[in-house]
Tab-separated table of C-alpha atoms in Angstrom:
chain	number	residue	atom	x	y	z
A	1	MET	CA	-63.657	2.477	94.887
A	2	VAL	CA	-64.984	5.320	92.156
A	3	ASP	CA	-61.199	6.714	91.573
A	4	GLU	CA	-59.977	3.517	91.063
A	5	LYS	CA	-62.856	2.558	88.547
A	6	ILE	CA	-62.277	6.067	86.416
A	7	LEU	CA	-59.140	5.411	86.207
A	8	LEU	CA	-59.189	2.585	84.619
A	9	ALA	CA	-61.564	3.390	82.631
A	10	ILE	CA	-59.772	6.630	81.946
A	11	LEU	CA	-56.975	3.768	80.800
A	12	MET	CA	-58.372	1.817	79.300
A	13	THR	CA	-60.910	4.169	77.184
A	14	THR	CA	-57.290	5.907	76.151
A	15	SER	CA	-55.614	3.177	75.339
A	16	ILE	CA	-58.433	1.685	73.092
A	17	GLY	CA	-58.957	5.457	71.303
A	18	ALA	CA	-55.537	5.694	70.621
A	19	VAL	CA	-54.994	2.647	68.652
A	20	ALA	CA	-58.258	2.638	67.034
A	21	GLY	CA	-56.757	6.492	65.475
A	22	TYR	CA	-54.010	5.345	64.518
A	23	LEU	CA	-55.342	2.632	62.746
A	24	GLY	CA	-58.186	4.388	61.079
A	25	THR	CA	-55.702	6.757	59.792
A	26	LEU	CA	-55.432	3.864	57.250
A	27	MET	CA	-58.847	3.047	56.902
A	28	LEU	CA	-59.536	6.695	55.859
A	29	SER	CA	-56.955	6.394	53.623
A	30	LYS	CA	-58.304	3.180	52.007
A	31	ARG	CA	-61.592	4.815	52.292
A	32	MET	CA	-62.600	1.768	55.151
A	33	SER	CA	-63.894	4.329	57.392
A	34	LEU	CA	-67.111	3.630	57.495
A	35	VAL	CA	-66.543	-0.528	57.656
A	36	GLY	CA	-66.136	-0.088	61.234
A	37	GLY	CA	-69.858	0.615	61.710
A	38	PRO	CA	-71.261	-3.240	60.236
A	39	LEU	CA	-68.355	-4.922	61.997
A	40	GLY	CA	-69.032	-3.398	64.853
A	41	HIS	CA	-72.617	-4.534	64.240
A	42	LEU	CA	-71.555	-8.329	63.685
A	43	THR	CA	-69.991	-8.668	66.880
A	44	LEU	CA	-73.801	-8.115	68.063
A	45	PRO	CA	-74.787	-12.320	68.714
A	46	GLY	CA	-71.054	-12.241	70.185
A	47	ILE	CA	-71.843	-9.317	72.626
A	48	THR	CA	-75.675	-10.737	73.302
A	49	ILE	CA	-73.390	-13.991	73.780
A	50	ALA	CA	-71.269	-13.367	76.409
A	51	LEU	CA	-74.132	-11.198	78.431
A	52	LEU	CA	-76.003	-14.361	78.907
A	53	TYR	CA	-73.484	-16.714	80.088
A	54	GLY	CA	-71.226	-14.327	81.875
A	55	PHE	CA	-67.888	-13.986	79.837
A	56	ASP	CA	-65.547	-11.294	78.012
A	57	VAL	CA	-67.977	-9.385	75.777
A	58	SER	CA	-63.844	-8.745	73.930
A	59	ILE	CA	-63.982	-12.418	73.072
A	60	GLY	CA	-68.079	-13.195	72.348
A	61	ALA	CA	-66.997	-9.838	69.516
A	62	PHE	CA	-64.251	-11.412	68.279
A	63	ILE	CA	-65.443	-15.305	67.751
A	64	MET	CA	-68.521	-13.161	66.057
A	65	LEU	CA	-66.468	-11.798	64.113
A	66	THR	CA	-63.667	-14.345	62.892
A	67	LEU	CA	-66.982	-16.170	62.602
A	68	ALA	CA	-68.935	-13.755	59.920
A	69	ILE	CA	-65.711	-13.333	58.539
A	70	ILE	CA	-64.905	-17.007	57.493
A	71	LEU	CA	-69.101	-17.048	56.143
A	72	ILE	CA	-69.192	-14.139	54.279
A	73	TRP	CA	-66.034	-15.220	52.547
A	74	LEU	CA	-67.829	-18.454	52.009
A	75	PHE	CA	-70.594	-16.568	50.463
A	76	GLU	CA	-68.289	-15.148	47.741
A	77	LYS	CA	-67.046	-18.105	46.902
A	78	ARG	CA	-70.608	-20.073	46.236
A	79	THR	CA	-71.872	-16.726	44.912
A	80	LYS	CA	-69.094	-14.656	43.627
A	81	LEU	CA	-72.216	-11.234	44.550
A	82	PRO	CA	-69.424	-7.917	45.958
A	83	LEU	CA	-68.263	-8.630	49.484
A	84	GLU	CA	-70.244	-5.450	50.211
A	85	THR	CA	-73.357	-6.889	49.640
A	86	LEU	CA	-72.927	-10.012	51.391
A	87	THR	CA	-71.270	-7.979	54.081
A	88	ALA	CA	-74.675	-6.547	54.560
A	89	ILE	CA	-76.473	-9.405	54.652
A	90	VAL	CA	-74.483	-11.641	57.227
A	91	PHE	CA	-74.664	-7.690	59.658
A	92	THR	CA	-77.610	-7.350	58.987
A	93	SER	CA	-78.970	-11.079	60.174
A	94	SER	CA	-76.462	-10.385	62.946
A	95	VAL	CA	-78.309	-7.751	64.065
A	96	ALA	CA	-81.374	-9.689	63.867
A	97	VAL	CA	-80.360	-12.761	65.584
A	98	ALA	CA	-79.130	-11.170	68.470
A	99	PHE	CA	-82.037	-8.757	69.644
A	100	LEU	CA	-84.142	-12.465	69.567
A	101	TYR	CA	-82.538	-13.709	72.616
A	102	LEU	CA	-80.653	-10.347	74.237
A	103	PRO	CA	-81.844	-9.593	77.698
A	104	ASP	CA	-83.994	-5.808	77.060
A	105	GLU	CA	-82.240	-4.901	80.532
A	106	GLU	CA	-78.449	-5.837	78.487
A	107	VAL	CA	-80.139	-3.589	75.139
A	108	GLU	CA	-77.899	-0.438	76.264
A	109	GLN	CA	-74.587	-1.750	77.784
A	110	ALA	CA	-74.396	-4.073	73.711
A	111	LEU	CA	-75.046	-1.286	71.761
A	112	ILE	CA	-73.364	1.483	73.131
A	113	GLY	CA	-71.035	-0.065	76.054
A	114	ASP	CA	-70.283	-0.462	79.785
A	115	ILE	CA	-67.123	0.632	81.359
A	116	SER	CA	-69.035	0.216	85.363
A	117	GLN	CA	-67.830	-3.425	85.331
A	118	LEU	CA	-64.273	-2.780	84.712
A	119	THR	CA	-61.215	-4.867	86.458
A	120	LEU	CA	-58.360	-4.285	86.914
A	121	ILE	CA	-57.235	-7.595	85.334
A	122	THR	CA	-59.628	-6.763	82.381
A	123	THR	CA	-57.902	-3.275	82.052
A	124	THR	CA	-54.784	-4.784	81.641
A	125	LEU	CA	-55.438	-6.750	79.472
A	126	SER	CA	-57.261	-4.222	77.088
A	127	VAL	CA	-54.211	-2.057	77.933
A	128	LEU	CA	-51.219	-4.273	76.634
A	129	LEU	CA	-53.251	-5.767	73.411
A	130	SER	CA	-54.213	-2.075	72.315
A	131	ILE	CA	-50.191	-1.947	72.829
A	132	ALA	CA	-49.724	-5.067	71.203
A	133	VAL	CA	-52.212	-3.927	68.279
A	134	PHE	CA	-50.214	-0.321	68.076
A	135	PHE	CA	-47.018	-2.147	67.520
A	136	LEU	CA	-48.326	-4.054	64.758
A	137	VAL	CA	-49.912	-1.642	62.568
A	138	LYS	CA	-46.860	0.958	63.475
A	139	LYS	CA	-44.554	-2.421	61.875
A	140	ILE	CA	-47.063	-2.343	58.547
A	141	TYR	CA	-48.313	1.553	58.239
A	142	LYS	CA	-45.695	1.803	55.634
A	143	LYS	CA	-45.909	-0.685	53.052
A	144	MET	CA	-50.101	-0.419	53.754
A	145	VAL	CA	-49.588	3.736	52.334
A	146	PHE	CA	-47.128	2.366	49.991
A	147	ILE	CA	-50.138	-0.562	49.305
A	148	THR	CA	-53.092	2.137	49.166
A	149	PHE	CA	-51.190	4.824	46.816
A	150	SER	CA	-50.278	2.191	43.974
A	151	GLU	CA	-50.806	-1.358	44.969
A	152	ASP	CA	-50.011	-2.143	41.183
A	153	ILE	CA	-45.819	-0.511	41.918
A	154	ALA	CA	-46.782	-1.954	45.413
A	155	LYS	CA	-46.602	-5.891	43.125
A	156	SER	CA	-43.904	-4.582	41.002
A	157	GLU	CA	-41.870	-4.054	44.402
A	158	LYS	CA	-42.428	-6.742	45.031
A	159	ILE	CA	-44.387	-6.618	48.296
A	160	ASN	CA	-45.989	-9.238	49.429
A	161	ILE	CA	-49.765	-7.402	49.716
A	162	ASP	CA	-51.596	-10.510	50.826
A	163	LYS	CA	-49.844	-10.945	53.337
A	164	TYR	CA	-50.016	-6.938	54.411
A	165	ASN	CA	-53.733	-7.129	53.872
A	166	LEU	CA	-54.553	-9.730	55.999
A	167	ILE	CA	-52.297	-8.146	59.358
A	168	TYR	CA	-54.083	-5.114	58.671
A	169	LEU	CA	-57.210	-7.166	58.575
A	170	ILE	CA	-56.765	-8.920	61.674
A	171	ALA	CA	-55.728	-5.619	63.787
A	172	VAL	CA	-59.258	-3.639	62.500
A	173	ALA	CA	-60.999	-7.207	63.932
A	174	LEU	CA	-59.090	-6.644	67.283
A	175	VAL	CA	-59.296	-2.696	67.645
A	176	ILE	CA	-63.163	-3.114	65.932
A	177	GLY	CA	-63.151	-6.060	69.301
A	178	LEU	CA	-61.884	-3.953	71.350
A	179	GLY	CA	-63.442	-0.560	70.925
A	180	ILE	CA	-67.201	-2.183	71.762
A	181	ARG	CA	-66.073	-2.323	75.135
A	182	ILE	CA	-66.041	1.629	75.839
A	183	VAL	CA	-68.339	2.189	72.334
A	184	GLY	CA	-70.709	-1.089	72.165
A	185	SER	CA	-71.561	-2.435	68.546
A	186	LEU	CA	-72.984	0.397	67.682
A	187	LEU	CA	-70.162	2.804	67.330
A	188	THR	CA	-67.767	1.938	66.745
A	189	ALA	CA	-66.637	3.315	63.209
A	190	ALA	CA	-66.648	6.543	64.901
A	191	ILE	CA	-63.788	5.327	67.112
A	192	VAL	CA	-62.458	5.362	63.545
A	193	ALA	CA	-62.983	7.611	61.814
A	194	ILE	CA	-63.573	11.175	63.856
A	195	PRO	CA	-60.328	10.718	65.010
A	196	ALA	CA	-58.873	10.044	61.497
A	197	ALA	CA	-60.514	12.812	60.349
A	198	THR	CA	-59.333	15.242	63.032
A	199	SER	CA	-56.118	14.470	62.288
A	200	ARG	CA	-56.220	14.585	58.637
A	201	ASN	CA	-57.239	18.345	59.346
A	202	LEU	CA	-54.513	19.352	61.246
A	203	SER	CA	-51.126	17.048	59.863
A	204	ILE	CA	-48.865	18.563	56.917
A	205	ASN	CA	-46.896	14.825	56.940
A	206	LEU	CA	-47.519	11.226	57.405
A	207	LYS	CA	-46.439	11.445	60.485
A	208	GLN	CA	-48.357	13.978	61.937
A	209	TYR	CA	-51.694	11.993	60.126
A	210	ALA	CA	-50.175	9.038	61.872
A	211	TYR	CA	-49.542	9.850	65.347
A	212	GLY	CA	-52.641	12.879	65.571
A	213	GLY	CA	-55.085	10.046	64.639
A	214	ALA	CA	-53.623	7.931	67.950
A	215	ILE	CA	-53.192	11.495	69.768
A	216	ALA	CA	-57.397	12.762	68.363
A	217	GLY	CA	-58.776	9.174	69.778
A	218	GLY	CA	-56.624	8.849	72.720
A	219	LEU	CA	-57.409	12.376	73.867
A	220	ALA	CA	-61.280	11.503	72.658
A	221	GLY	CA	-61.254	8.980	74.888
A	222	LEU	CA	-60.124	11.118	78.344
A	223	LEU	CA	-62.531	13.253	77.718
A	224	GLY	CA	-65.253	11.026	77.320
A	225	ILE	CA	-64.738	9.540	80.815
A	226	VAL	CA	-64.097	13.166	82.114
A	227	ILE	CA	-67.302	14.284	80.813
A	228	PHE	CA	-69.451	10.412	81.140
A	229	GLN	CA	-68.332	11.417	85.672
A	230	HIS	CA	-69.473	15.145	85.862
A	231	PHE	CA	-72.450	15.351	83.782
A	232	SER	CA	-73.727	11.512	84.015
A	233	ILE	CA	-73.461	10.866	80.260
A	234	SER	CA	-73.063	6.788	78.981
A	235	ALA	CA	-69.118	6.806	78.127
A	236	GLY	CA	-69.499	5.735	74.860
A	237	PRO	CA	-71.687	8.595	73.792
A	238	ALA	CA	-69.154	10.488	76.148
A	239	VAL	CA	-66.010	9.809	74.295
A	240	ILE	CA	-67.679	9.715	70.718
A	241	ILE	CA	-68.367	13.567	71.753
A	242	SER	CA	-65.396	14.599	72.920
A	243	SER	CA	-64.566	13.123	69.669
A	244	THR	CA	-66.848	14.554	67.474
A	245	GLY	CA	-65.584	18.199	69.118
A	246	LEU	CA	-62.256	17.348	68.458
A	247	PHE	CA	-63.071	16.787	64.151
A	248	LEU	CA	-65.300	21.052	65.111
A	249	PHE	CA	-61.816	22.426	66.907
A	250	SER	CA	-59.354	20.650	64.022
A	251	THR	CA	-62.082	22.617	61.012
A	252	VAL	CA	-61.751	25.868	62.237
A	253	PHE	CA	-57.928	25.252	62.344
A	254	LYS	CA	-57.013	22.875	59.326
A	255	ARG	CA	-53.856	23.439	57.555
A	256	THR	CA	-53.704	22.673	53.977
B	1	MET	CA	-31.975	-17.796	28.716
B	2	GLU	CA	-29.298	-18.272	26.369
B	3	ASN	CA	-28.458	-14.454	25.267
B	4	ASN	CA	-27.394	-12.459	27.631
B	5	HIS	CA	-27.837	-9.460	26.203
B	6	LEU	CA	-31.545	-9.410	26.450
B	7	ALA	CA	-33.297	-7.906	28.886
B	8	LEU	CA	-36.606	-9.350	28.302
B	9	ARG	CA	-37.806	-12.549	26.160
B	10	VAL	CA	-41.377	-12.708	26.100
B	11	LYS	CA	-43.437	-15.752	23.992
B	12	ASN	CA	-46.740	-16.812	22.883
B	13	LEU	CA	-47.717	-14.492	25.921
B	14	THR	CA	-51.930	-14.333	26.394
B	15	VAL	CA	-53.429	-12.934	29.031
B	16	GLU	CA	-57.226	-13.300	29.812
B	17	LEU	CA	-58.933	-10.580	32.424
B	18	ASN	CA	-63.304	-12.548	33.289
B	19	ASN	CA	-63.092	-14.506	30.272
B	20	GLN	CA	-61.998	-12.065	28.018
B	21	LYS	CA	-58.786	-12.373	25.871
B	22	ILE	CA	-56.552	-8.870	26.207
B	23	ILE	CA	-53.382	-10.423	24.639
B	24	GLU	CA	-53.276	-12.726	22.613
B	25	ASP	CA	-49.699	-15.083	21.207
B	26	LEU	CA	-47.566	-12.355	21.735
B	27	SER	CA	-44.157	-12.468	21.187
B	28	PHE	CA	-41.170	-10.008	21.403
B	29	GLU	CA	-38.016	-9.250	23.233
B	30	VAL	CA	-36.103	-6.861	24.780
B	31	LYS	CA	-32.118	-5.879	24.402
B	32	LYS	CA	-30.646	-4.527	27.321
B	33	GLY	CA	-30.045	-0.819	27.136
B	34	GLU	CA	-33.563	-0.975	24.291
B	35	THR	CA	-36.071	1.746	24.617
B	36	LEU	CA	-39.183	-0.264	23.584
B	37	VAL	CA	-42.128	1.787	22.636
B	38	VAL	CA	-45.615	-0.001	23.137
B	39	LEU	CA	-47.828	1.503	20.047
B	40	GLY	CA	-51.915	0.686	20.449
B	41	PRO	CA	-54.974	3.062	20.274
B	42	ASN	CA	-56.955	2.978	23.185
B	43	GLY	CA	-58.571	-0.591	24.899
B	44	ALA	CA	-55.668	-1.964	22.519
B	45	GLY	CA	-53.935	-4.280	26.116
B	46	LYS	CA	-51.100	-2.104	26.832
B	47	THR	CA	-51.364	-0.907	30.222
B	48	THR	CA	-51.804	-4.905	31.044
B	49	LEU	CA	-48.732	-5.801	28.425
B	50	LEU	CA	-46.889	-4.122	31.184
B	51	ARG	CA	-48.670	-5.476	34.206
B	52	ALA	CA	-48.438	-9.095	32.880
B	53	LEU	CA	-44.794	-8.520	31.690
B	54	LEU	CA	-44.667	-7.241	36.165
B	55	GLY	CA	-46.073	-10.177	37.341
B	56	ILE	CA	-48.705	-8.561	39.286
B	57	ILE	CA	-51.954	-10.306	36.472
B	58	PRO	CA	-52.210	-13.816	35.829
B	59	TYR	CA	-50.739	-14.682	32.176
B	60	LYS	CA	-50.053	-17.451	30.232
B	61	GLY	CA	-47.137	-18.246	28.043
B	62	GLU	CA	-43.240	-16.626	28.872
B	63	VAL	CA	-42.071	-13.960	30.565
B	64	ILE	CA	-38.211	-14.202	30.725
B	65	TRP	CA	-36.758	-11.265	32.423
B	66	SER	CA	-32.839	-11.584	32.972
B	67	VAL	CA	-32.376	-8.476	34.419
B	68	LYS	CA	-33.269	-7.770	38.468
B	69	ASN	CA	-34.082	-4.461	39.064
B	70	THR	CA	-37.305	-3.428	37.264
B	71	SER	CA	-39.081	-0.758	38.194
B	72	TYR	CA	-42.978	0.532	37.389
B	73	LEU	CA	-44.769	4.299	36.674
B	74	PRO	CA	-48.055	4.605	35.742
B	75	PRO	CA	-47.472	8.134	36.478
B	76	ASN	CA	-52.179	8.669	35.846
B	77	GLU	CA	-52.406	6.978	38.693
B	78	LEU	CA	-50.120	8.454	40.866
B	79	MET	CA	-50.895	11.664	39.944
B	80	GLN	CA	-55.222	10.788	40.580
B	81	ARG	CA	-53.620	9.466	44.624
B	82	LYS	CA	-51.678	12.407	45.183
B	83	GLU	CA	-54.098	13.586	47.834
B	84	ILE	CA	-55.325	10.621	49.951
B	85	LEU	CA	-52.514	10.902	52.525
B	86	PRO	CA	-50.726	14.118	53.381
B	87	LEU	CA	-47.959	12.825	51.666
B	88	THR	CA	-45.077	15.426	52.209
B	89	VAL	CA	-41.834	14.943	49.017
B	90	GLU	CA	-39.484	13.556	51.594
B	91	ASP	CA	-41.999	11.274	53.017
B	92	PHE	CA	-43.013	9.850	49.117
B	93	TYR	CA	-39.161	9.022	49.828
B	94	SER	CA	-39.405	6.923	53.113
B	95	LEU	CA	-41.781	4.427	51.201
B	96	LYS	CA	-38.773	3.119	49.799
B	97	GLU	CA	-36.579	3.683	52.726
B	98	ILE	CA	-34.992	6.095	50.924
B	99	GLY	CA	-32.505	8.780	53.072
B	100	LYS	CA	-31.959	12.428	52.870
B	101	GLU	CA	-28.650	12.490	51.418
B	102	LYS	CA	-30.345	10.401	47.913
B	103	ILE	CA	-33.180	12.358	47.820
B	104	PHE	CA	-31.548	15.789	47.427
B	105	GLN	CA	-29.639	13.753	44.804
B	106	SER	CA	-32.662	12.786	43.129
B	107	LEU	CA	-34.199	15.938	43.168
B	108	LYS	CA	-31.928	17.167	41.760
B	109	SER	CA	-31.353	14.937	39.542
B	110	VAL	CA	-34.514	15.789	37.368
B	111	GLY	CA	-34.441	20.337	38.207
B	112	LEU	CA	-36.290	19.706	40.999
B	113	GLU	CA	-35.180	22.328	44.089
B	114	GLU	CA	-33.900	20.721	47.531
B	115	SER	CA	-36.445	23.219	49.168
B	116	LEU	CA	-39.723	21.146	47.938
B	117	PHE	CA	-38.590	18.407	50.247
B	118	LYS	CA	-41.434	19.405	53.332
B	119	LYS	CA	-43.455	19.853	50.538
B	120	ARG	CA	-46.561	18.541	50.145
B	121	ILE	CA	-46.636	16.084	47.002
B	122	ALA	CA	-50.677	17.535	46.704
B	123	ASN	CA	-48.948	21.165	46.763
B	124	LEU	CA	-46.542	21.009	43.416
B	125	SER	CA	-48.006	21.560	40.278
B	126	THR	CA	-48.562	18.314	37.766
B	127	GLY	CA	-45.130	18.981	36.011
B	128	GLN	CA	-43.159	19.006	39.380
B	129	PHE	CA	-45.183	15.731	40.198
B	130	GLN	CA	-44.064	14.510	36.509
B	131	ARG	CA	-40.764	15.308	37.880
B	132	LEU	CA	-40.858	14.064	41.019
B	133	GLY	CA	-42.518	10.705	39.278
B	134	ILE	CA	-39.475	9.775	37.027
B	135	ALA	CA	-37.209	10.905	39.912
B	136	TRP	CA	-38.957	8.479	42.328
B	137	SER	CA	-38.934	5.835	39.828
B	138	LEU	CA	-35.387	6.012	39.229
B	139	VAL	CA	-33.781	6.491	43.134
B	140	ASP	CA	-33.289	2.948	43.450
B	141	ASN	CA	-31.698	2.752	40.502
B	142	PRO	CA	-33.850	0.115	38.295
B	143	ASP	CA	-32.331	-1.618	35.114
B	144	THR	CA	-35.408	-1.184	33.384
B	145	LEU	CA	-38.328	1.127	33.657
B	146	LEU	CA	-41.519	0.461	32.656
B	147	PHE	CA	-43.307	3.961	31.919
B	148	ASP	CA	-47.119	4.004	31.004
B	149	GLU	CA	-48.507	6.756	29.379
B	150	PRO	CA	-46.554	9.490	31.415
B	151	THR	CA	-47.801	12.536	29.542
B	152	SER	CA	-51.360	12.067	28.882
B	153	GLY	CA	-52.926	15.102	29.944
B	154	ILE	CA	-49.996	17.231	29.951
B	155	ASP	CA	-49.356	19.657	27.385
B	156	ILE	CA	-46.810	19.661	24.769
B	157	GLY	CA	-44.035	21.437	26.812
B	158	GLY	CA	-44.637	19.020	29.950
B	159	THR	CA	-44.449	16.313	27.506
B	160	GLU	CA	-41.246	17.345	25.941
B	161	THR	CA	-39.290	17.723	29.471
B	162	ILE	CA	-40.486	14.720	30.348
B	163	TYR	CA	-39.253	12.924	27.737
B	164	SER	CA	-35.897	14.290	27.263
B	165	LEU	CA	-35.805	13.850	30.661
B	166	LEU	CA	-35.944	9.677	30.052
B	167	HIS	CA	-34.016	10.331	27.322
B	168	GLU	CA	-30.878	11.494	29.810
B	169	PHE	CA	-31.525	8.860	32.165
B	170	TRP	CA	-31.448	6.702	29.874
B	171	GLU	CA	-28.090	7.607	28.469
B	172	LYS	CA	-26.062	8.164	31.474
B	173	GLN	CA	-27.828	4.932	33.280
B	174	LYS	CA	-28.091	2.687	30.059
B	175	LEU	CA	-31.848	1.694	31.365
B	176	THR	CA	-33.475	-0.637	29.711
B	177	ILE	CA	-37.146	1.492	28.798
B	178	ILE	CA	-40.451	-0.077	27.790
B	179	LEU	CA	-42.700	2.674	27.409
B	180	VAL	CA	-46.884	2.421	26.691
B	181	THR	CA	-47.958	5.510	24.544
B	182	HIS	CA	-50.726	5.991	21.795
B	183	ASP	CA	-47.942	9.206	20.563
B	184	LEU	CA	-46.326	8.517	17.180
B	185	SER	CA	-44.136	11.013	18.211
B	186	VAL	CA	-42.005	9.771	20.633
B	187	VAL	CA	-41.748	6.064	18.636
B	188	TRP	CA	-40.016	8.242	15.854
B	189	GLU	CA	-37.789	10.739	18.867
B	190	HIS	CA	-36.746	7.687	21.372
B	191	ALA	CA	-37.619	3.868	19.969
B	192	ASP	CA	-35.576	1.423	19.005
B	193	ASN	CA	-38.416	-0.635	18.123
B	194	VAL	CA	-41.747	-0.448	18.198
B	195	ILE	CA	-44.827	-3.416	18.570
B	196	CYS	CA	-48.371	-2.948	18.179
B	197	LEU	CA	-50.673	-3.864	20.085
B	198	ASN	CA	-53.613	-3.991	19.538
B	199	LYS	CA	-54.768	-7.719	21.783
B	200	THR	CA	-52.552	-9.257	18.832
B	201	GLY	CA	-49.007	-8.133	17.720
B	202	LEU	CA	-50.159	-6.309	14.402
B	203	CYS	CA	-46.241	-5.136	14.111
B	204	TYR	CA	-42.884	-5.400	15.307
B	205	GLY	CA	-39.614	-4.106	14.673
B	206	THR	CA	-37.434	-0.725	14.014
B	207	PRO	CA	-39.888	2.386	13.831
B	208	SER	CA	-39.197	2.333	10.282
B	209	VAL	CA	-39.577	-1.182	9.491
B	210	ALA	CA	-42.736	-1.411	11.886
B	211	LEU	CA	-44.707	1.717	10.852
B	212	THR	CA	-45.877	1.870	7.436
B	213	THR	CA	-48.600	3.230	6.239
B	214	GLU	CA	-50.829	-0.515	6.312
B	215	ASN	CA	-49.993	-2.321	9.665
B	216	LEU	CA	-50.802	1.579	11.117
B	217	LYS	CA	-54.426	1.812	9.482
B	218	GLN	CA	-54.592	-1.938	10.646
B	219	LEU	CA	-53.420	-0.933	14.071
B	220	TYR	CA	-55.861	2.218	14.284
B	221	GLY	CA	-58.358	2.265	11.904
B	222	VAL	CA	-58.590	4.236	8.529
B	223	GLY	CA	-58.073	7.943	8.548
B	224	VAL	CA	-54.618	7.873	10.441
B	225	LYS	CA	-51.841	10.027	8.482
B	226	TYR	CA	-48.228	8.587	7.998
B	227	TYR	CA	-46.128	10.795	10.149
B	228	LYS	CA	-42.048	9.755	9.965
B	229	HIS	CA	-39.878	12.105	11.453
B	230	LYS	CA	-37.719	13.813	9.695
B	231	ARG	CA	-34.123	11.519	12.055
B	232	ASP	CA	-35.395	8.758	10.006
B	233	GLY	CA	-35.901	9.948	6.673
């Protein structure tokens, strides 16, 4: 029984870690790695409601992310304040509101994730959704690189920037929503930022960089569960520590 | 457009950004195969003009293109961003979905070695990167090239190379070129027509007609030496 749980955990963390690492390479090039943090925190009220009413935390996270993005968009229209300021207001308020209702015994699960309640269905759905997001990101990858490299040239080449940015942001929201399953709302920035940085150190071309992010993320997921099993460390932090280990390794073997 | 020899007609173009008029009531035409130089001091609205012509930013007035395939190259912007991703020369071309054979031809056309194919663009010298930029912008055979300050930050030798390459392509491909610069010598050497821009169009026409001492004084303020190339003397 324990082995089956571990197998499910490996499947889930590896697939979510891989897609997060893959998307993370785009986020790194757009200097958006840290965005994973506030977005993760934004999900906290959704996770709280999910835990209180017994439904899946990712569903709670997705609902909260959608609401928060609409709220930020409305505030921006109304106030013209910078997006980062409004994001800071909404995400800190979200954390504060969540802690008003979050039961003490659920705090750890909400903040750093919990894989002990995995079922075959939730794992299968997570893996399938990760694969779908992977192919979605793969489809827009080259165009997003072009847009990142020069938005003006991309526009002059008639690339529909708004469309690609929207798909990219949807992918970010989906990955954060999936990521909180393994690392909770506190550590989501790490699953997109660290594998991408590792890959950046070791890659010499775009293909290696993109797929290197997926490999580093997936490997961190796998190693994290192995550490979780052998050393009784929570899975979320174990995944991040594994990822950090891979990053440190990459700094030694950095290629230019 | 009734004149099929025209590549572009601009009528009463006004661009306003953040409630500030950057370009006001500018009108001009560019013939097919012409090299038009947009001349003006820093902050005159030269880059804004190119961005408006390409439809990247909103504007009032008319911008009518009668050529389909335009290519835009802001080399400085590319230079600043060449390290944000581990792009090889091959990757750089793949953004335009260009195949290997065409890449080799393109590199050759600007005097770059095929062996640079797998090299990271961040590791190219400034001169190599400038050449690559030109080759890359022309690889899908545009009719018109919009080129923004191609030589700022490059030494005299590099500048010469860039302009002679551009001139070569202009002759070979019958390109229409719209070139932004504040380098007066480029105007005398390469321009068919010139626009002096400082928010509004202060002069427009062939260099010998448009670039009078009076117009240059108005464009740059007092103290600008009038330099006329011997070709036009």
